[in-house]
Amino acid sequence: MSRSAGGTGGTDDAESGQDPRGRHVAGSLAHRVPDLGALELLLAVARLGSLGGAARELGITQPAASSRVRSMERQLGVALVDRSPRGSRLTDAGALVTDWARRIVEAAEAFDAGAQALRDRRDSRLTVAASMTIAEYLLPGWLVALRSQLPDTAVSLLAGNSTAVAERLLAGEADLGFVEGVSVPAGLDSAVIAHDRLIVVAAPGHPWARRRRPLRAAELAATPLILREKGSGTRQVLDAALGGLARPLIELSSTTAVKAAAVGGAGPSVLSELAVGEELSTRRLVSVPVADVALARDLRAVWPTGHRPTGPARQLLSLTRA
């Protein structure tokens, strides 16, 4: 049986773009056209008149260069290079193929330059959307570290609640987001980057600050609190943990504002442990134990589904896990 009838011989011929008689057959361009490395080698041989010199210029061995030329000749079905002790010269067919190769390589160089321009434009700026606790207490340190690595990247921060972060990402207004809620908003992929705990706090003069027994979850749920607005991660976690909340005593749009109201004695609140470290150490706020509810939560980086962060966004994501 001839090779052309065998499975292996048929596969090789199809991949080379020729039938057993050397005639062109249909197939992928990747199988019919030499790759850029082979074309660059051919151009170097034409310029230097030496296969060895071309190999040295491209950083490969002379046997590897010879093998690549032979492979290219088999693929195209014509002789490209005449080799002799005095050097290597192109055949007539090789000279014609070299002219075509030059145009392909020039087009590839233009393609590469355009791709680099796109990367430079992408890397020149980064827009981050983050919910308030992360924006105020974690992101500043990450952004300082990012600037030391990417000093030419301009960073914009859009702070808001977790719902607003999701909306900005899905609208293409931000490259990377950070949220604190109980679940990942629809349309987003995520990675847990830190863990946090919510704690009940009150000013030293509030009756809860002098309690001897921990609060029960039911009492906390029934008490009007100083709270963030609906859509905030902190409120989502608290609502889910308690199974519902009383009507807020005051509803404010930032962690800093909630904390200031609590310090001022307006009432108790539930805030991230990250946000109240200084106030607890200076006794401007007192932590109130709760007996029968866990208020732990995950902090997540988020991005549109199927579009994992690249460039500066990817760099920032790696810093959150350092």
mmCIF file of C-alpha atoms in Angstrom:
data_model
loop_
_atom_site.group_PDB
_atom_site.id
_atom_site.type_symbol
_atom_site.label_atom_id
_atom_site.label_comp_id
_atom_site.label_asym_id
_atom_site.label_seq_id
_atom_site.Cartn_x
_atom_site.Cartn_y
_atom_site.Cartn_z
ATOM 1 C CA MET A 1 0.000 0.000 0.000
ATOM 2 C CA SER A 2 1.355 3.434 -0.867
ATOM 3 C CA ARG A 3 1.913 6.223 1.716
ATOM 4 C CA SER A 4 -0.873 8.270 0.176
ATOM 5 C CA ALA A 5 -3.330 5.569 1.157
ATOM 6 C CA GLY A 6 -2.082 5.353 4.733
ATOM 7 C CA GLY A 7 -3.414 7.388 7.666
ATOM 8 C CA THR A 8 -0.067 8.911 8.598
ATOM 9 C CA GLY A 9 0.959 9.813 5.056
ATOM 10 C CA GLY A 10 -2.433 11.444 4.398
ATOM 11 C CA THR A 11 -2.207 13.562 7.520
ATOM 12 C CA ASP A 12 1.301 14.818 6.682
ATOM 13 C CA ASP A 13 0.266 15.744 3.134
ATOM 14 C CA ALA A 14 -2.837 17.593 4.323
ATOM 15 C CA GLU A 15 -0.842 19.552 6.879
ATOM 16 C CA SER A 16 1.792 20.495 4.287
ATOM 17 C CA GLY A 17 -0.917 21.906 2.011
ATOM 18 C CA GLN A 18 -0.031 19.502 -0.846
ATOM 19 C CA ASP A 19 -1.274 16.195 -2.173
ATOM 20 C CA PRO A 20 1.254 13.350 -2.781
ATOM 21 C CA ARG A 21 1.967 14.776 -6.264
ATOM 22 C CA GLY A 22 2.897 18.210 -4.915
ATOM 23 C CA ARG A 23 -0.352 19.897 -5.891
ATOM 24 C CA HIS A 24 -1.955 22.544 -3.660
ATOM 25 C CA VAL A 25 -4.842 21.402 -1.483
ATOM 26 C CA ALA A 26 -7.259 23.381 0.645
ATOM 27 C CA GLY A 27 -6.598 23.745 4.360
ATOM 28 C CA SER A 28 -5.661 26.152 7.100
ATOM 29 C CA LEU A 29 -3.215 28.927 6.208
ATOM 30 C CA ALA A 30 -1.256 27.914 9.288
ATOM 31 C CA HIS A 31 -0.485 24.631 7.515
ATOM 32 C CA ARG A 32 0.236 26.163 4.100
ATOM 33 C CA VAL A 33 2.239 29.294 4.988
ATOM 34 C CA PRO A 34 5.582 29.206 6.864
ATOM 35 C CA ASP A 35 5.594 30.786 10.296
ATOM 36 C CA LEU A 36 7.180 34.161 10.998
ATOM 37 C CA GLY A 37 10.328 32.612 12.449
ATOM 38 C CA ALA A 38 10.999 30.727 9.221
ATOM 39 C CA LEU A 39 10.332 33.813 7.106
ATOM 40 C CA GLU A 40 12.668 35.938 9.257
ATOM 41 C CA LEU A 41 15.348 33.278 8.810
ATOM 42 C CA LEU A 42 14.916 33.355 5.024
ATOM 43 C CA LEU A 43 15.240 37.159 5.015
ATOM 44 C CA ALA A 44 18.414 36.930 7.100
ATOM 45 C CA VAL A 45 19.924 34.373 4.706
ATOM 46 C CA ALA A 46 19.130 36.697 1.777
ATOM 47 C CA ARG A 47 20.722 39.673 3.549
ATOM 48 C CA LEU A 48 23.830 37.931 4.911
ATOM 49 C CA GLY A 49 24.461 35.286 2.250
ATOM 50 C CA SER A 50 25.184 32.758 4.970
ATOM 51 C CA LEU A 51 22.971 30.276 6.750
ATOM 52 C CA GLY A 52 25.375 30.241 9.711
ATOM 53 C CA GLY A 53 25.356 34.033 9.938
ATOM 54 C CA ALA A 54 21.567 34.088 9.785
ATOM 55 C CA ALA A 55 21.427 31.494 12.562
ATOM 56 C CA ARG A 56 23.738 33.570 14.780
ATOM 57 C CA GLU A 57 21.725 36.737 14.178
ATOM 58 C CA LEU A 58 18.502 34.996 15.198
ATOM 59 C CA GLY A 59 20.079 33.236 18.177
ATOM 60 C CA ILE A 60 19.624 29.648 16.969
ATOM 61 C CA THR A 61 22.077 26.909 16.053
ATOM 62 C CA GLN A 62 23.100 26.300 12.453
ATOM 63 C CA PRO A 63 21.601 22.766 12.466
ATOM 64 C CA ALA A 64 18.315 24.254 13.679
ATOM 65 C CA ALA A 65 18.439 26.854 10.912
ATOM 66 C CA SER A 66 19.149 24.176 8.286
ATOM 67 C CA SER A 67 16.283 22.087 9.580
ATOM 68 C CA ARG A 68 13.943 25.074 9.460
ATOM 69 C CA VAL A 69 14.878 25.854 5.852
ATOM 70 C CA ARG A 70 14.369 22.223 4.810
ATOM 71 C CA SER A 71 10.993 22.181 6.544
ATOM 72 C CA MET A 72 10.006 25.373 4.735
ATOM 73 C CA GLU A 73 11.077 23.910 1.396
ATOM 74 C CA ARG A 74 8.993 20.789 2.020
ATOM 75 C CA GLN A 75 6.023 22.899 3.032
ATOM 76 C CA LEU A 76 6.173 25.079 -0.097
ATOM 77 C CA GLY A 77 7.313 22.306 -2.450
ATOM 78 C CA VAL A 78 10.212 24.301 -3.931
ATOM 79 C CA ALA A 79 13.941 24.699 -3.244
ATOM 80 C CA LEU A 80 14.724 28.021 -1.614
ATOM 81 C CA VAL A 81 18.436 28.018 -0.781
ATOM 82 C CA ASP A 82 21.502 26.646 -2.574
ATOM 83 C CA ARG A 83 24.177 25.726 -0.030
ATOM 84 C CA SER A 84 27.881 25.563 -0.831
ATOM 85 C CA PRO A 85 31.212 25.890 0.994
ATOM 86 C CA ARG A 86 31.290 29.536 -0.098
ATOM 87 C CA GLY A 87 27.948 30.306 1.574
ATOM 88 C CA SER A 88 24.234 30.172 0.843
ATOM 89 C CA ARG A 89 22.364 31.903 -1.929
ATOM 90 C CA LEU A 90 18.709 32.012 -2.813
ATOM 91 C CA THR A 91 17.336 30.084 -5.742
ATOM 92 C CA ASP A 92 15.131 31.958 -8.186
ATOM 93 C CA ALA A 93 12.120 30.603 -6.321
ATOM 94 C CA GLY A 94 13.765 31.556 -3.028
ATOM 95 C CA ALA A 95 14.239 35.144 -4.195
ATOM 96 C CA LEU A 96 10.568 35.376 -5.138
ATOM 97 C CA VAL A 97 9.443 33.852 -1.833
ATOM 98 C CA THR A 98 11.765 36.270 -0.003
ATOM 99 C CA ASP A 99 10.004 39.252 -1.597
ATOM 100 C CA TRP A 100 6.668 37.896 -0.385
ATOM 101 C CA ALA A 101 8.164 37.103 3.036
ATOM 102 C CA ARG A 102 9.402 40.685 3.409
ATOM 103 C CA ARG A 103 5.868 42.021 2.974
ATOM 104 C CA ILE A 104 4.494 39.515 5.490
ATOM 105 C CA VAL A 105 7.160 40.361 8.081
ATOM 106 C CA GLU A 106 6.615 44.109 7.581
ATOM 107 C CA ALA A 107 2.875 43.581 8.091
ATOM 108 C CA ALA A 108 3.614 41.562 11.238
ATOM 109 C CA GLU A 109 5.851 44.362 12.544
ATOM 110 C CA ALA A 110 3.024 46.850 11.969
ATOM 111 C CA PHE A 111 0.634 44.491 13.748
ATOM 112 C CA ASP A 112 3.028 44.197 16.703
ATOM 113 C CA ALA A 113 3.472 47.981 16.892
ATOM 114 C CA GLY A 114 -0.296 48.463 16.891
ATOM 115 C CA ALA A 115 -0.760 45.859 19.622
ATOM 116 C CA GLN A 116 1.934 47.556 21.715
ATOM 117 C CA ALA A 117 0.165 50.891 21.268
ATOM 118 C CA LEU A 118 -3.048 49.313 22.548
ATOM 119 C CA ARG A 119 -1.200 47.903 25.569
ATOM 120 C CA ASP A 120 0.426 51.277 26.245
ATOM 121 C CA ARG A 121 -2.971 52.982 26.114
ATOM 122 C CA ARG A 122 -4.476 50.347 28.412
ATOM 123 C CA ASP A 123 -1.569 50.615 30.839
ATOM 124 C CA SER A 124 -1.659 54.406 30.949
ATOM 125 C CA ARG A 125 -4.732 54.515 33.174
ATOM 126 C CA LEU A 126 -6.670 52.390 35.650
ATOM 127 C CA THR A 127 -10.171 53.036 36.970
ATOM 128 C CA VAL A 128 -11.146 51.220 40.160
ATOM 129 C CA ALA A 129 -14.635 51.058 41.676
ATOM 130 C CA ALA A 130 -14.782 50.085 45.334
ATOM 131 C CA SER A 131 -17.313 49.908 48.117
ATOM 132 C CA MET A 132 -16.706 52.337 50.937
ATOM 133 C CA THR A 133 -14.891 50.274 53.566
ATOM 134 C CA ILE A 134 -12.408 48.900 51.048
ATOM 135 C CA ALA A 135 -12.017 52.310 49.376
ATOM 136 C CA GLU A 136 -11.277 54.050 52.658
ATOM 137 C CA TYR A 137 -9.250 51.483 54.597
ATOM 138 C CA LEU A 138 -7.577 49.025 52.204
ATOM 139 C CA LEU A 139 -7.222 50.545 48.750
ATOM 140 C CA PRO A 140 -4.928 53.448 49.711
ATOM 141 C CA GLY A 141 -2.156 51.045 50.717
ATOM 142 C CA TRP A 142 -2.638 48.897 47.608
ATOM 143 C CA LEU A 143 -2.560 51.953 45.350
ATOM 144 C CA VAL A 144 0.655 53.254 46.939
ATOM 145 C CA ALA A 145 2.263 49.857 46.251
ATOM 146 C CA LEU A 146 0.909 49.874 42.687
ATOM 147 C CA ARG A 147 2.358 53.319 42.030
ATOM 148 C CA SER A 148 5.820 52.123 43.035
ATOM 149 C CA GLN A 149 5.536 49.407 40.374
ATOM 150 C CA LEU A 150 3.684 51.404 37.681
ATOM 151 C CA PRO A 151 4.588 55.067 38.236
ATOM 152 C CA ASP A 152 3.269 56.150 34.828
ATOM 153 C CA THR A 153 -0.212 54.704 35.321
ATOM 154 C CA ALA A 154 -2.883 57.247 36.287
ATOM 155 C CA VAL A 155 -5.400 55.764 38.732
ATOM 156 C CA SER A 156 -8.982 56.919 39.306
ATOM 157 C CA LEU A 157 -11.044 55.654 42.236
ATOM 158 C CA LEU A 158 -14.841 55.578 42.150
ATOM 159 C CA ALA A 159 -16.163 54.941 45.662
ATOM 160 C CA GLY A 160 -19.740 53.855 46.299
ATOM 161 C CA ASN A 161 -21.807 50.991 47.634
ATOM 162 C CA SER A 162 -21.558 47.431 46.318
ATOM 163 C CA THR A 163 -24.539 47.877 44.000
ATOM 164 C CA ALA A 164 -22.961 50.960 42.424
ATOM 165 C CA VAL A 165 -19.662 49.101 41.957
ATOM 166 C CA ALA A 166 -21.427 46.344 40.007
ATOM 167 C CA GLU A 167 -23.258 48.870 37.841
ATOM 168 C CA ARG A 168 -20.039 50.689 36.955
ATOM 169 C CA LEU A 169 -18.240 47.487 36.017
ATOM 170 C CA LEU A 170 -21.089 46.252 33.850
ATOM 171 C CA ALA A 171 -21.320 49.651 32.144
ATOM 172 C CA GLY A 172 -17.592 49.548 31.306
ATOM 173 C CA GLU A 173 -16.824 52.530 33.532
ATOM 174 C CA ALA A 174 -14.254 50.695 35.678
ATOM 175 C CA ASP A 175 -11.517 48.127 35.062
ATOM 176 C CA LEU A 176 -11.702 46.396 38.446
ATOM 177 C CA GLY A 177 -14.065 46.493 41.403
ATOM 178 C CA PHE A 178 -14.131 45.596 45.103
ATOM 179 C CA VAL A 179 -17.274 44.706 47.068
ATOM 180 C CA GLU A 180 -18.242 43.644 50.584
ATOM 181 C CA GLY A 181 -21.694 42.085 50.166
ATOM 182 C CA VAL A 182 -22.967 38.609 50.953
ATOM 183 C CA SER A 183 -22.896 37.448 47.327
ATOM 184 C CA VAL A 184 -21.339 38.265 43.972
ATOM 185 C CA PRO A 185 -23.531 40.611 41.916
ATOM 186 C CA ALA A 186 -24.995 39.079 38.744
ATOM 187 C CA GLY A 187 -22.785 39.344 35.676
ATOM 188 C CA LEU A 188 -19.529 39.445 37.642
ATOM 189 C CA ASP A 189 -16.762 36.977 38.427
ATOM 190 C CA SER A 190 -14.875 37.344 41.678
ATOM 191 C CA ALA A 191 -11.979 36.351 43.893
ATOM 192 C CA VAL A 192 -11.885 36.610 47.702
ATOM 193 C CA ILE A 193 -9.038 38.959 48.600
ATOM 194 C CA ALA A 194 -9.563 39.459 52.364
ATOM 195 C CA HIS A 195 -11.854 38.684 55.281
ATOM 196 C CA ASP A 196 -13.576 41.151 57.559
ATOM 197 C CA ARG A 197 -15.772 41.181 60.654
ATOM 198 C CA LEU A 198 -18.608 43.541 61.488
ATOM 199 C CA ILE A 199 -18.840 44.673 65.094
ATOM 200 C CA VAL A 200 -21.505 46.510 67.070
ATOM 201 C CA VAL A 201 -20.200 49.823 68.406
ATOM 202 C CA ALA A 202 -21.579 52.609 70.562
ATOM 203 C CA ALA A 203 -20.271 55.746 72.236
ATOM 204 C CA PRO A 204 -19.020 55.260 75.837
ATOM 205 C CA GLY A 205 -22.082 57.056 77.209
ATOM 206 C CA HIS A 206 -24.573 54.722 75.483
ATOM 207 C CA PRO A 207 -26.291 52.118 77.749
ATOM 208 C CA TRP A 208 -24.944 49.277 75.558
ATOM 209 C CA ALA A 209 -21.382 50.319 76.430
ATOM 210 C CA ARG A 210 -22.037 49.370 80.067
ATOM 211 C CA ARG A 211 -23.798 46.063 79.445
ATOM 212 C CA ARG A 212 -22.565 43.029 81.345
ATOM 213 C CA ARG A 213 -24.219 40.482 79.068
ATOM 214 C CA PRO A 214 -23.803 40.206 75.301
ATOM 215 C CA LEU A 215 -26.557 41.438 73.034
ATOM 216 C CA ARG A 216 -28.903 38.876 71.557
ATOM 217 C CA ALA A 217 -29.397 38.905 67.796
ATOM 218 C CA ALA A 218 -33.123 39.571 68.209
ATOM 219 C CA GLU A 219 -32.459 42.668 70.311
ATOM 220 C CA LEU A 220 -29.960 43.975 67.765
ATOM 221 C CA ALA A 221 -32.395 43.392 64.906
ATOM 222 C CA ALA A 222 -35.178 45.216 66.744
ATOM 223 C CA THR A 223 -33.075 48.271 67.636
ATOM 224 C CA PRO A 224 -32.959 51.320 65.321
ATOM 225 C CA LEU A 225 -29.313 51.698 64.265
ATOM 226 C CA ILE A 226 -27.183 54.204 62.430
ATOM 227 C CA LEU A 227 -26.808 52.424 59.106
ATOM 228 C CA ARG A 228 -25.397 52.744 55.637
ATOM 229 C CA GLU A 229 -27.851 53.133 52.755
ATOM 230 C CA LYS A 230 -29.550 50.195 51.032
ATOM 231 C CA GLY A 231 -27.197 48.570 48.545
ATOM 232 C CA SER A 232 -24.144 48.847 50.794
ATOM 233 C CA GLY A 233 -22.244 45.638 51.513
ATOM 234 C CA THR A 234 -22.258 46.255 55.263
ATOM 235 C CA ARG A 235 -26.035 46.597 55.355
ATOM 236 C CA GLN A 236 -26.545 43.542 53.126
ATOM 237 C CA VAL A 237 -24.425 41.368 55.428
ATOM 238 C CA LEU A 238 -26.122 42.654 58.580
ATOM 239 C CA ASP A 239 -29.617 42.251 57.131
ATOM 240 C CA ALA A 240 -28.870 38.688 55.987
ATOM 241 C CA ALA A 241 -27.316 37.704 59.335
ATOM 242 C CA LEU A 242 -30.195 39.049 61.409
ATOM 243 C CA GLY A 243 -33.031 38.130 59.061
ATOM 244 C CA GLY A 244 -34.211 41.729 58.869
ATOM 245 C CA LEU A 245 -33.574 45.096 60.494
ATOM 246 C CA ALA A 246 -35.588 47.729 62.302
ATOM 247 C CA ARG A 247 -36.139 51.026 60.536
ATOM 248 C CA PRO A 248 -32.786 52.893 60.667
ATOM 249 C CA LEU A 249 -32.248 55.543 63.297
ATOM 250 C CA ILE A 250 -30.164 57.443 60.720
ATOM 251 C CA GLU A 251 -29.234 56.352 57.186
ATOM 252 C CA LEU A 252 -25.930 57.693 55.823
ATOM 253 C CA SER A 253 -24.001 57.173 52.600
ATOM 254 C CA SER A 254 -20.449 56.631 53.875
ATOM 255 C CA THR A 255 -18.659 54.636 56.542
ATOM 256 C CA THR A 256 -16.946 57.771 57.800
ATOM 257 C CA ALA A 257 -20.290 59.525 58.300
ATOM 258 C CA VAL A 258 -21.780 56.538 60.145
ATOM 259 C CA LYS A 259 -18.739 56.361 62.401
ATOM 260 C CA ALA A 260 -18.861 60.087 63.167
ATOM 261 C CA ALA A 261 -22.532 59.859 64.123
ATOM 262 C CA ALA A 262 -21.835 56.945 66.445
ATOM 263 C CA VAL A 263 -18.871 58.729 68.047
ATOM 264 C CA GLY A 264 -21.100 61.763 68.550
ATOM 265 C CA GLY A 265 -23.557 59.680 70.578
ATOM 266 C CA ALA A 266 -26.399 59.592 68.043
ATOM 267 C CA GLY A 267 -26.853 55.864 68.600
ATOM 268 C CA PRO A 268 -25.290 52.445 68.097
ATOM 269 C CA SER A 269 -24.093 51.141 64.783
ATOM 270 C CA VAL A 270 -22.523 48.120 63.115
ATOM 271 C CA LEU A 271 -19.267 48.810 61.300
ATOM 272 C CA SER A 272 -16.291 46.997 59.819
ATOM 273 C CA GLU A 273 -13.560 46.141 62.283
ATOM 274 C CA LEU A 274 -11.200 47.742 59.746
ATOM 275 C CA ALA A 275 -12.952 51.092 60.141
ATOM 276 C CA VAL A 276 -13.017 51.506 63.912
ATOM 277 C CA GLY A 277 -9.589 50.404 65.149
ATOM 278 C CA GLU A 278 -8.466 53.894 66.134
ATOM 279 C CA GLU A 279 -11.814 54.817 67.762
ATOM 280 C CA LEU A 280 -11.777 51.622 69.837
ATOM 281 C CA SER A 281 -8.178 52.129 70.980
ATOM 282 C CA THR A 282 -8.917 55.706 72.072
ATOM 283 C CA ARG A 283 -12.263 54.723 73.687
ATOM 284 C CA ARG A 284 -14.281 57.057 71.500
ATOM 285 C CA LEU A 285 -16.271 53.952 70.637
ATOM 286 C CA VAL A 286 -16.881 50.764 72.600
ATOM 287 C CA SER A 287 -17.309 47.320 71.048
ATOM 288 C CA VAL A 288 -20.534 45.616 72.151
ATOM 289 C CA PRO A 289 -20.416 41.780 72.127
ATOM 290 C CA VAL A 290 -23.225 39.887 70.374
ATOM 291 C CA ALA A 291 -23.971 36.374 71.576
ATOM 292 C CA ASP A 292 -25.677 34.420 68.856
ATOM 293 C CA VAL A 293 -24.847 35.778 65.415
ATOM 294 C CA ALA A 294 -21.732 35.657 63.240
ATOM 295 C CA LEU A 295 -20.975 38.854 61.367
ATOM 296 C CA ALA A 296 -17.954 37.725 59.349
ATOM 297 C CA ARG A 297 -17.797 38.496 55.628
ATOM 298 C CA ASP A 298 -15.579 38.054 52.606
ATOM 299 C CA LEU A 299 -14.145 41.010 50.719
ATOM 300 C CA ARG A 300 -14.001 40.364 46.993
ATOM 301 C CA ALA A 301 -12.408 41.718 43.852
ATOM 302 C CA VAL A 302 -14.924 41.616 40.995
ATOM 303 C CA TRP A 303 -14.863 42.014 37.218
ATOM 304 C CA PRO A 304 -17.287 41.330 34.341
ATOM 305 C CA THR A 305 -17.845 37.619 33.723
ATOM 306 C CA GLY A 306 -15.369 36.178 31.257
ATOM 307 C CA HIS A 307 -13.081 39.242 31.256
ATOM 308 C CA ARG A 308 -10.355 38.510 33.774
ATOM 309 C CA PRO A 309 -8.290 41.611 34.643
ATOM 310 C CA THR A 310 -5.259 42.446 32.516
ATOM 311 C CA GLY A 311 -2.519 45.085 32.678
ATOM 312 C CA PRO A 312 -2.615 47.413 35.704
ATOM 313 C CA ALA A 313 -5.875 45.864 36.927
ATOM 314 C CA ARG A 314 -4.212 42.461 37.076
ATOM 315 C CA GLN A 315 -1.204 44.003 38.844
ATOM 316 C CA LEU A 316 -3.468 45.603 41.452
ATOM 317 C CA LEU A 317 -5.323 42.321 41.964
ATOM 318 C CA SER A 318 -2.018 40.555 42.658
ATOM 319 C CA LEU A 319 -1.113 43.206 45.264
ATOM 320 C CA THR A 320 -4.322 42.557 47.226
ATOM 321 C CA ARG A 321 -3.099 39.018 47.849
ATOM 322 C CA ALA A 322 0.458 39.909 48.797
#
